[in-house]
Coordinates of C-alpha atoms and ligand atoms in Angstrom, one line a residue:
X122 CA 118.5 92.6 103.3
X123 CA 114.8 92.2 103.0
X124 CA 113.5 90.7 99.7
X125 CA 110.4 89.2 98.1
X126 CA 109.8 86.6 95.5
X127 CA 107.5 86.4 92.6
X128 CA 105.8 83.1 91.7
X129 CA 104.4 82.1 88.3
X130 CA 100.7 81.4 89.0
X131 CA 100.4 78.8 86.3
X132 CA 103.3 76.5 87.2
X133 CA 104.2 77.6 90.7
X134 CA 107.8 78.3 89.8
X135 CA 109.7 81.1 91.6
X136 CA 110.3 83.7 88.9
X137 CA 112.5 86.2 90.6
X138 CA 113.8 87.4 94.0
X139 CA 113.8 91.1 94.4
X140 CA 115.7 93.0 97.1
X141 CA 114.0 95.9 98.7
X142 CA 115.8 99.2 97.9
X143 CA 117.9 100.7 100.7
X144 CA 117.2 104.1 102.1
X145 CA 120.2 105.4 100.1
X146 CA 118.8 104.0 96.8
X147 CA 115.5 105.6 97.5
X148 CA 117.1 108.9 98.3
X149 CA 119.1 108.8 95.1
X150 CA 115.8 108.4 93.0
X151 CA 114.0 111.1 94.9
X152 CA 116.9 113.5 94.3
X153 CA 117.0 112.5 90.6
X154 CA 113.3 113.1 90.2
X155 CA 113.5 116.5 91.9
X156 CA 116.5 117.5 89.8
X157 CA 114.8 116.3 86.5
X158 CA 111.6 118.3 87.0
X159 CA 112.7 121.8 86.0
X160 CA 114.2 120.8 82.7
X161 CA 111.4 118.3 81.9
X162 CA 108.6 120.8 82.6
X163 CA 110.4 123.5 80.6
X164 CA 110.2 121.4 77.4
X165 CA 107.5 122.2 74.8
X166 CA 104.5 119.9 74.5
X167 CA 105.8 119.0 71.1
X168 CA 109.1 117.8 72.6
X169 CA 107.5 115.8 75.4
X170 CA 105.0 114.4 72.8
X171 CA 107.9 113.2 70.7
X172 CA 109.3 111.3 73.7
X173 CA 105.8 109.8 74.3
X174 CA 105.7 108.6 70.7
X175 CA 109.0 106.9 71.3
X176 CA 107.5 105.1 74.3
X177 CA 104.7 103.9 72.2
X178 CA 107.1 102.6 69.6
X179 CA 109.2 100.9 72.3
X180 CA 106.2 99.2 73.8
X181 CA 105.3 97.8 70.4
X182 CA 108.8 96.7 69.6
X183 CA 109.2 94.9 72.8
X184 CA 105.7 93.5 73.0
X185 CA 106.7 89.8 73.0
X186 CA 109.2 90.2 75.8
X187 CA 106.8 92.3 77.8
X188 CA 103.8 89.9 77.3
X189 CA 105.9 87.0 78.5
X190 CA 106.8 88.9 81.7
X191 CA 103.2 89.7 82.3
X192 CA 102.2 86.1 81.8
X193 CA 104.9 84.8 84.0
X194 CA 104.3 87.2 86.8
X195 CA 100.5 87.4 87.0
X196 CA 99.2 84.8 84.6
X197 CA 97.7 87.0 81.8
X198 CA 96.8 85.3 78.6
X199 CA 99.2 86.1 75.7
X200 CA 96.6 87.7 73.5
X201 CA 95.1 89.7 76.4
X202 CA 98.7 90.9 77.2
X203 CA 99.4 91.9 73.6
X204 CA 96.1 93.8 73.5
X205 CA 97.0 95.6 76.8
X206 CA 100.4 96.6 75.4
X207 CA 98.8 98.0 72.2
X208 CA 96.2 99.9 74.2
X209 CA 99.0 101.4 76.3
X210 CA 101.0 102.4 73.2
X211 CA 97.9 104.0 71.7
X212 CA 97.3 106.0 75.0
X213 CA 100.8 107.5 74.8
X214 CA 100.0 108.6 71.2
X215 CA 96.6 109.9 72.3
X216 CA 98.1 112.2 74.9
X217 CA 100.9 113.3 72.5
X218 CA 98.2 114.3 70.1
X219 CA 95.7 115.9 72.5
X220 CA 97.7 117.5 75.4
X221 CA 98.0 120.8 73.6
X222 CA 94.2 121.1 73.4
X223 CA 93.7 120.0 77.0
X224 CA 96.4 122.3 78.4
X225 CA 95.9 125.5 76.4
X226 CA 95.1 128.5 78.6
X227 CA 91.3 129.2 79.0
X228 CA 90.4 132.8 78.6
X229 CA 87.7 134.0 81.0
X230 CA 86.1 137.4 80.4
X231 CA 86.0 139.6 83.5
X232 CA 86.5 143.3 84.1
X233 CA 90.3 142.7 84.0
X234 CA 92.5 143.5 81.0
X235 CA 93.2 139.8 80.7
X236 CA 92.1 137.0 82.9
X237 CA 92.6 133.3 82.2
X238 CA 93.2 129.8 83.6
X239 CA 96.6 128.2 82.9
X240 CA 97.7 124.7 83.8
X241 CA 101.1 124.2 85.4
X242 CA 102.8 120.9 86.5
X243 CA 103.3 120.3 90.2
X244 CA 106.4 118.1 90.3
X245 CA 107.0 114.5 91.4
X246 CA 103.9 112.2 91.7
X247 CA 104.1 108.8 93.4
X248 CA 102.1 106.1 91.6
X249 CA 101.1 103.0 93.6
X250 CA 99.8 100.5 91.1
X251 CA 98.2 97.0 91.0
X252 CA 99.1 93.9 89.1
X253 CA 95.9 93.2 87.2
X254 CA 96.8 95.3 84.2
X255 CA 100.4 95.8 85.0
X256 CA 101.3 98.0 82.0
X257 CA 98.0 99.7 81.2
X258 CA 97.3 100.9 84.8
X259 CA 100.7 102.6 84.9
X260 CA 100.5 104.1 81.4
X261 CA 97.0 105.6 81.9
X262 CA 98.5 107.6 84.8
X263 CA 102.0 108.1 83.3
X264 CA 101.2 109.3 79.8
X265 CA 99.2 112.3 80.8
X266 CA 101.5 113.0 83.8
X267 CA 104.6 113.2 81.6
X268 CA 102.8 115.2 78.9
X269 CA 101.8 117.6 81.6
X270 CA 105.4 118.1 82.6
X271 CA 105.3 116.2 85.9
X272 CA 107.9 113.5 86.8
X273 CA 106.9 110.2 88.4
X274 CA 108.1 107.4 90.7
X275 CA 106.4 104.0 90.5
X276 CA 105.8 101.6 93.3
X277 CA 104.3 98.7 91.5
X278 CA 102.6 95.7 93.1
X279 CA 105.1 93.2 94.6
X280 CA 104.2 90.4 92.2
X281 CA 105.0 92.4 89.0
X282 CA 108.5 93.8 89.5
X283 CA 109.5 92.6 86.0
X284 CA 106.7 94.5 84.4
X285 CA 107.8 97.6 86.3
X286 CA 111.4 97.2 85.1
X287 CA 110.3 96.5 81.5
X288 CA 108.4 99.8 81.5
X289 CA 111.3 101.6 82.9
X290 CA 113.5 100.1 80.2
X291 CA 111.1 101.3 77.5
X292 CA 111.0 104.8 78.9
X293 CA 114.8 105.0 79.2
X294 CA 115.2 103.7 75.6
X295 CA 112.8 106.4 74.5
X296 CA 115.4 108.9 75.4
X297 CA 113.5 110.4 78.3
X298 CA 116.0 111.9 80.7
X299 CA 117.1 110.2 83.9
X300 CA 114.9 111.0 86.8
X301 CA 111.7 111.8 84.9
X302 CA 110.4 108.3 85.5
X303 CA 111.8 105.6 87.8
X304 CA 110.8 102.5 89.6
X305 CA 111.0 101.9 93.4
X306 CA 111.2 98.3 94.6
X307 CA 109.9 99.1 98.1
X308 CA 107.3 97.8 100.5
X309 CA 104.3 99.6 101.7
X310 CA 106.0 101.1 104.8
X311 CA 108.7 102.5 102.6
X312 CA 106.1 103.8 100.2
X313 CA 104.5 105.7 103.1
X314 CA 107.8 107.3 103.9
X315 CA 108.3 108.3 100.2
X316 CA 104.9 110.0 100.2
X317 CA 105.9 112.0 103.3
X318 CA 109.0 113.3 101.5
X319 CA 108.7 117.0 100.7
X320 CA 109.9 116.4 97.1
X321 CA 106.8 114.2 96.4
X322 CA 103.9 116.4 95.7
X323 CA 101.0 114.0 95.2
X324 CA 100.0 110.3 95.0
X325 CA 97.8 108.2 92.8
X326 CA 96.7 104.7 93.8
X327 CA 95.0 102.1 91.8
X328 CA 94.2 99.2 94.1
X329 CA 92.0 97.9 96.9
X330 CA 89.9 99.8 99.4
X331 CA 92.3 98.7 102.1
X332 CA 95.3 100.3 100.4
X333 CA 93.1 103.3 99.6
X334 CA 92.3 104.0 103.2
X335 CA 96.0 103.8 104.2
X336 CA 97.4 105.9 101.4
X337 CA 94.6 108.5 101.4
X338 CA 95.0 108.9 105.2
X339 CA 98.8 109.5 104.7
X340 CA 98.1 111.9 101.9
X341 CA 95.5 113.7 104.0
X342 CA 98.0 114.0 106.9
X343 CA 100.5 115.6 104.6
X344 CA 97.8 117.7 102.8
X345 CA 98.9 116.2 99.5
X346 CA 96.6 115.7 96.5
X347 CA 95.6 112.1 95.9
X348 CA 93.6 110.2 93.3
X349 CA 92.0 106.9 94.3
X350 CA 91.0 104.3 91.8
X351 CA 89.7 101.5 94.0
X352 CA 87.6 98.4 93.8
X353 CA 84.3 97.9 92.0
X354 CA 81.4 95.5 91.9
X355 CA 79.7 96.7 88.7
X356 CA 76.1 95.8 88.1
X357 CA 75.1 94.3 84.7
X358 CA 71.4 95.0 84.5
X359 CA 69.5 92.9 82.0
X360 CA 65.9 94.1 81.2
X361 CA 63.1 91.9 79.7
X362 CA 63.6 93.4 76.2
X363 CA 67.3 92.8 76.0
X364 CA 68.9 90.9 73.1
X365 CA 70.0 87.9 75.1
X366 CA 72.5 86.6 72.6
X367 CA 74.4 89.9 72.7
X368 CA 74.0 90.3 76.5
X369 CA 75.2 86.8 77.3
X370 CA 78.3 87.1 75.0
X371 CA 79.2 90.4 76.7
X372 CA 78.6 89.0 80.2
X373 CA 81.0 86.1 79.6
X374 CA 83.6 88.3 78.2
X375 CA 83.3 91.0 80.9
X376 CA 83.3 88.4 83.8
X377 CA 85.9 85.9 82.7
X378 CA 88.5 87.8 80.7
X379 CA 91.7 88.4 82.8
X380 CA 90.5 85.5 85.0
X381 CA 87.8 87.9 86.3
X382 CA 90.4 90.3 87.8
X383 CA 89.2 93.5 86.3
X384 CA 88.0 96.4 88.4
X385 CA 85.3 97.3 85.9
X386 CA 84.3 93.7 85.1
X387 CA 80.6 93.0 85.4
X388 CA 80.4 91.3 88.8
X389 CA 76.7 91.5 89.9
X390 CA 74.3 90.3 87.2
X391 CA 70.9 91.9 88.0
X392 CA 68.3 90.0 86.0
X393 CA 64.6 90.8 85.8
X394 CA 62.5 87.7 86.4
X395 CA 61.1 87.6 82.8
X396 CA 64.4 86.7 81.3
X397 CA 66.4 85.4 84.3
X398 CA 66.0 81.6 83.6
X399 CA 66.9 82.0 79.9
X400 CA 69.8 84.2 80.6
X401 CA 71.3 81.9 83.3
X402 CA 71.0 78.8 81.1
X403 CA 72.9 80.4 78.3
X404 CA 75.4 82.1 80.6
X405 CA 76.2 78.8 82.2
X406 CA 76.7 77.1 78.8
X407 CA 78.9 79.8 77.5
X408 CA 81.0 80.1 80.7
X409 CA 81.5 76.3 80.8
X410 CA 83.2 76.6 77.4
X411 CA 86.1 78.6 78.8
X412 CA 89.2 76.4 78.8
X413 CA 91.8 76.7 81.6
X414 CA 95.4 76.3 80.7
X415 CA 98.8 77.7 80.0
X416 CA 98.5 81.5 79.4
X417 CA 100.9 81.2 76.5
X418 CA 98.7 78.6 74.7
X419 CA 96.3 80.1 72.2
X420 CA 93.6 77.5 73.1
X421 CA 93.5 78.8 76.7
X422 CA 90.5 81.1 77.4
X423 CA 90.6 81.1 81.2
X424 CA 93.8 82.3 82.8
X425 CA 95.0 81.3 86.2
X426 CA 94.4 83.9 88.9
X427 CA 97.4 86.0 89.8
X428 CA 98.3 84.4 93.2
X429 CA 97.2 81.3 95.1
X430 CA 96.3 83.4 98.2
X431 CA 93.9 85.5 96.1
X432 CA 92.3 82.3 94.7
X433 CA 91.8 81.0 98.2
X434 CA 90.1 84.2 99.4
X435 CA 87.8 84.0 96.4
X436 CA 86.9 80.4 97.2
X437 CA 86.1 81.4 100.8
X438 CA 83.7 84.1 99.5
X439 CA 82.0 81.5 97.3
X440 CA 81.7 78.9 100.0
X441 CA 80.3 81.4 102.5
X442 CA 77.8 82.7 99.9
X443 CA 76.6 79.1 99.3
X444 CA 76.3 78.4 103.0
X445 CA 74.1 81.5 103.2
X446 CA 71.8 80.2 100.5
X447 CA 73.3 81.0 97.1
X448 CA 72.9 78.3 94.4
X449 CA 76.0 77.1 92.6
X450 CA 75.2 76.7 88.9
X451 CA 78.7 76.2 87.7
X452 CA 82.2 75.7 89.1
X453 CA 82.7 76.8 92.6
X454 CA 86.1 75.3 93.3
X455 CA 89.9 75.6 92.6
X456 CA 91.1 73.8 89.5
X457 CA 92.5 70.5 90.7
X458 CA 96.3 70.4 90.5
X459 CA 96.7 74.0 89.4
X460 CA 98.7 76.6 91.3
X461 CA 96.2 79.4 91.2
X462 CA 93.4 78.3 88.9
X463 CA 89.8 78.8 89.7
X464 CA 86.9 77.3 87.7
X465 CA 84.6 79.7 85.8
X466 CA 81.8 79.9 88.4
X467 CA 78.2 81.2 88.5
X468 CA 76.3 81.7 91.8
X469 CA 72.6 82.2 91.4
X470 CA 70.0 83.5 93.9
X471 CA 72.6 85.8 95.5
X472 CA 71.1 88.1 98.1
X473 CA 71.8 90.6 100.9
X474 CA 74.1 89.4 103.6
X475 CA 76.2 87.2 101.3
X476 CA 79.8 88.0 100.4
X477 CA 78.9 87.7 96.7
X478 CA 76.3 90.5 97.2
X479 CA 78.3 92.9 99.3
X480 CA 81.9 92.3 98.5
X481 CA 84.0 92.5 95.3
X482 CA 84.6 89.1 93.8
X483 CA 88.0 89.6 92.2
X484 CA 88.1 86.4 90.2
X485 CA 86.1 84.3 87.7
X486 CA 82.8 84.1 89.7
X487 CA 79.6 85.7 88.6
X488 CA 76.8 86.6 91.0
X489 CA 73.2 86.4 89.8
X490 CA 70.7 88.8 91.6
X491 CA 67.1 88.2 90.5
X492 CA 64.7 91.1 90.6
X493 CA 61.0 91.6 89.5
X494 CA 61.3 94.7 87.4
X495 CA 63.3 97.7 86.2
X496 CA 62.7 99.8 89.4
X497 CA 63.9 97.0 91.6
X498 CA 66.9 96.4 89.3
X499 CA 68.0 100.0 89.7
X500 CA 67.5 99.8 93.5
X501 CA 69.6 96.5 93.8
X502 CA 72.2 97.8 91.3
X503 CA 72.8 100.8 93.6
X504 CA 72.6 98.8 96.8
X505 CA 76.4 98.6 97.1
X506 CA 79.2 100.5 98.7
X507 CA 81.0 100.5 95.3
X508 CA 80.4 103.0 92.4
X509 CA 82.9 102.3 89.6
X510 CA 80.8 101.3 86.6
X511 CA 77.6 99.7 85.5
X512 CA 75.8 98.6 82.3
X513 CA 72.2 98.1 81.2
X514 CA 71.0 95.8 78.4
X515 CA 67.8 96.6 76.5
X516 CA 66.6 97.0 72.9
X517 CA 65.0 100.3 73.9
X518 CA 68.0 102.6 73.9
X519 CA 66.2 105.6 75.3
X520 CA 65.0 103.4 78.2
X521 CA 68.6 102.2 78.7
X522 CA 69.9 105.7 78.9
X523 CA 67.3 106.6 81.6
X524 CA 68.4 103.6 83.6
X525 CA 72.1 104.5 83.1
X526 CA 71.5 108.0 84.4
X527 CA 70.1 106.4 87.7
X528 CA 73.1 104.2 88.3
X529 CA 75.3 105.6 91.1
X530 CA 78.7 105.1 89.4
X531 CA 81.5 106.8 87.5
X532 CA 80.7 105.2 84.1
X533 CA 77.3 103.8 82.9
X534 CA 77.2 102.0 79.6
X535 CA 74.1 101.0 77.6
X536 CA 74.4 97.7 75.5
X537 CA 78.1 97.7 76.0
X538 CA 80.5 96.3 78.6
X539 CA 82.1 99.0 80.7
X540 CA 85.6 99.7 79.4
X541 CA 88.3 102.3 79.8
X542 CA 89.1 104.5 76.8
X543 CA 91.7 107.3 76.6
X544 CA 89.0 109.6 75.2
X545 CA 86.6 109.2 78.2
X546 CA 87.2 110.1 81.9
X547 CA 87.5 107.1 84.2
X548 CA 87.0 106.8 87.9
X549 CA 84.6 106.0 90.7
X550 CA 82.1 107.3 93.2
X551 CA 81.3 106.0 96.8
X552 CA 84.1 103.6 98.0
X553 CA 85.4 103.0 94.5
X554 CA 87.4 106.2 95.0
X555 CA 87.7 109.7 93.7
X556 CA 89.4 111.7 91.1
X557 CA 89.5 110.8 87.4
X558 CA 92.0 109.4 85.0
X559 CA 92.1 109.6 81.2
X560 CA 90.6 112.3 78.8
X561 CA 91.1 115.9 79.7
X562 CA 89.9 115.4 83.3
X563 CA 92.8 112.9 83.9
X564 CA 95.6 115.3 82.7
X565 CA 94.3 118.1 85.0
X566 CA 94.3 116.0 88.2
X567 CA 98.0 116.7 88.9
X568 CA 98.3 120.2 87.7
X569 CA 98.0 123.6 89.3
X570 CA 94.9 125.1 87.8
X571 CA 96.1 128.6 88.0
X572 CA 94.2 131.8 87.7
X573 CA 96.0 134.8 86.1
X574 CA 94.4 138.2 86.4
X575 CA 95.9 141.3 84.8
X576 CA 94.2 144.5 85.9
Ligands
NAP826 P1 96.2 96.1 96.5 O1 96.5 94.9 97.3 O2 95.5 97.2 97.1 O3 97.5 96.5 95.8 C1 97.6 97.7 94.9 C2 98.9 98.4 95.2 O4 98.8 99.0 96.5 C3 100.1 97.5 95.2 O5 101.2 98.2 94.7 C4 100.3 97.2 96.7 O6 101.6 96.9 97.0 C5 99.9 98.5 97.3 N1 99.4 98.4 98.7 C6 98.6 97.4 99.2 N2 98.3 97.7 100.5 C7 98.9 98.9 100.8 C8 99.0 99.7 101.9 N3 98.4 99.3 103.1 N4 99.7 100.8 101.9 C9 100.3 101.2 100.7 N5 100.2 100.5 99.6 C10 99.6 99.3 99.6 O7 95.2 95.7 95.3 P2 95.5 94.5 94.2 O8 95.1 93.3 94.9 O9 96.8 94.6 93.6 O10 94.4 94.9 93.1 C11 93.1 94.6 93.1 C12 92.2 95.7 93.5 O11 92.5 96.9 92.7 C13 90.8 95.4 93.3 O12 90.0 95.9 94.4 C14 90.5 96.1 92.0 O13 89.1 96.4 91.8 C15 91.3 97.4 92.2 N6 91.5 98.0 90.9 C16 90.9 99.2 90.7 C17 91.0 99.9 89.5 C18 90.3 101.2 89.2 O14 90.7 101.8 88.2 N7 89.4 101.7 90.0 C19 91.8 99.3 88.5 C20 92.4 98.0 88.8 C21 92.2 97.4 90.0 P3 102.0 95.4 97.4 O15 101.7 94.5 96.2 O16 103.5 95.5 97.7 O17 101.2 95.0 98.6

């Protein structure tokens, strides 16, 4: 039987061997999901909300076990994993609190006796998820989906099966009936077959552009709804009147937390000439202070990357950019003797034609793009196929807001790093995808927005 292995990216040890599910095992889970939907969707919001609160409590109660699994499977720092688990628990409570507001019928005045919009769940949604926030990415889909009355099957990234199983355990312990949420240990071909199954009504993907093309094509062929949360290369625009202490501290955090493997991390630092040298000098000093080491060690501030092959691909992008004229200010190489460590790195004088300009750098490497003024900063920030997020740094808040409005992306922040927040919609434009998660927009994605007209 086919199987795959997960490798601890800090010490290189094989963590686990997982057997791919058989066709019979997949069929059993599809049938269970289909069977669970009528009863689950018939519960009241208060009943489903109570289950979601149990999930939140379960995540908190098991946080030490779960963070160790996250760390072992994809290298996350202990404190970052604990923060992710807490954020996930809070999102469950957020939807338990707010689903009634988001899903109450909306009356619309027409010539009818009564006309209104009501929101009805659609059934089983397949979720294909990435490893970089292995609990949060799932929960930000799952909490609204379950509150809405849908049921879900998770195909998680192949390097985090333990995180998937941990989540399944928390959901089961919360008392949520069998079939409402389950995990499929399957490969991408099997996932494509699951999406073709008539019992699966829609799919959500968080992942790369490559996976997006494949899954969206399949969903299109089946005429099934899909939400695509794909890659990003967010601009971090620093204007001449920015508070550099604040901006540099934010830049380091956004670029190097989670070993740089965050879709909405600042990746392209667009600096106007007036402050570029000062910013780069401070940025290099602050980034140099990041300490690589064991993710479980509190002194570690730079985690290993999730897999050695991803680290090698990042290094290729760095080397190619340098060969094309970028200036290496810091790092630029794998950490000697490590399994998947990469040094905190800063590439200066990045320009068109280089991988660091055009591609997503999914690791601890910052690209500096120098521009002469605000107008050129906006043009360069938008000169990308991605459109996930972006930020602008200036003491003039009104000016910052005007620049934010010109950024072609799903979320533009002024004097703050781009972050996801259950209260705010999240998603991209251009090749960063389509559809939204979180807030009221997220809960409506997988619902039948149904018009009722009573003459
Ligand atoms: P990935 O390789 O695309 O994997 C994501 C998920 O898609 C995994 O479950 C993976 O399964 C599956 N997958 C990969 N290729 C597939 C295919 N051809 N058909 C069907 N499924 C496929 O991405 P990743 O390396 O895990 O994650 C990094 C990417 O995700 C980055 O581009 C990042 O920016 C993006 N991301 C976006 C967001 C957002 O909200 N927009 C958030 C986080 C990450 P296997 O592991 O089994 O291959």
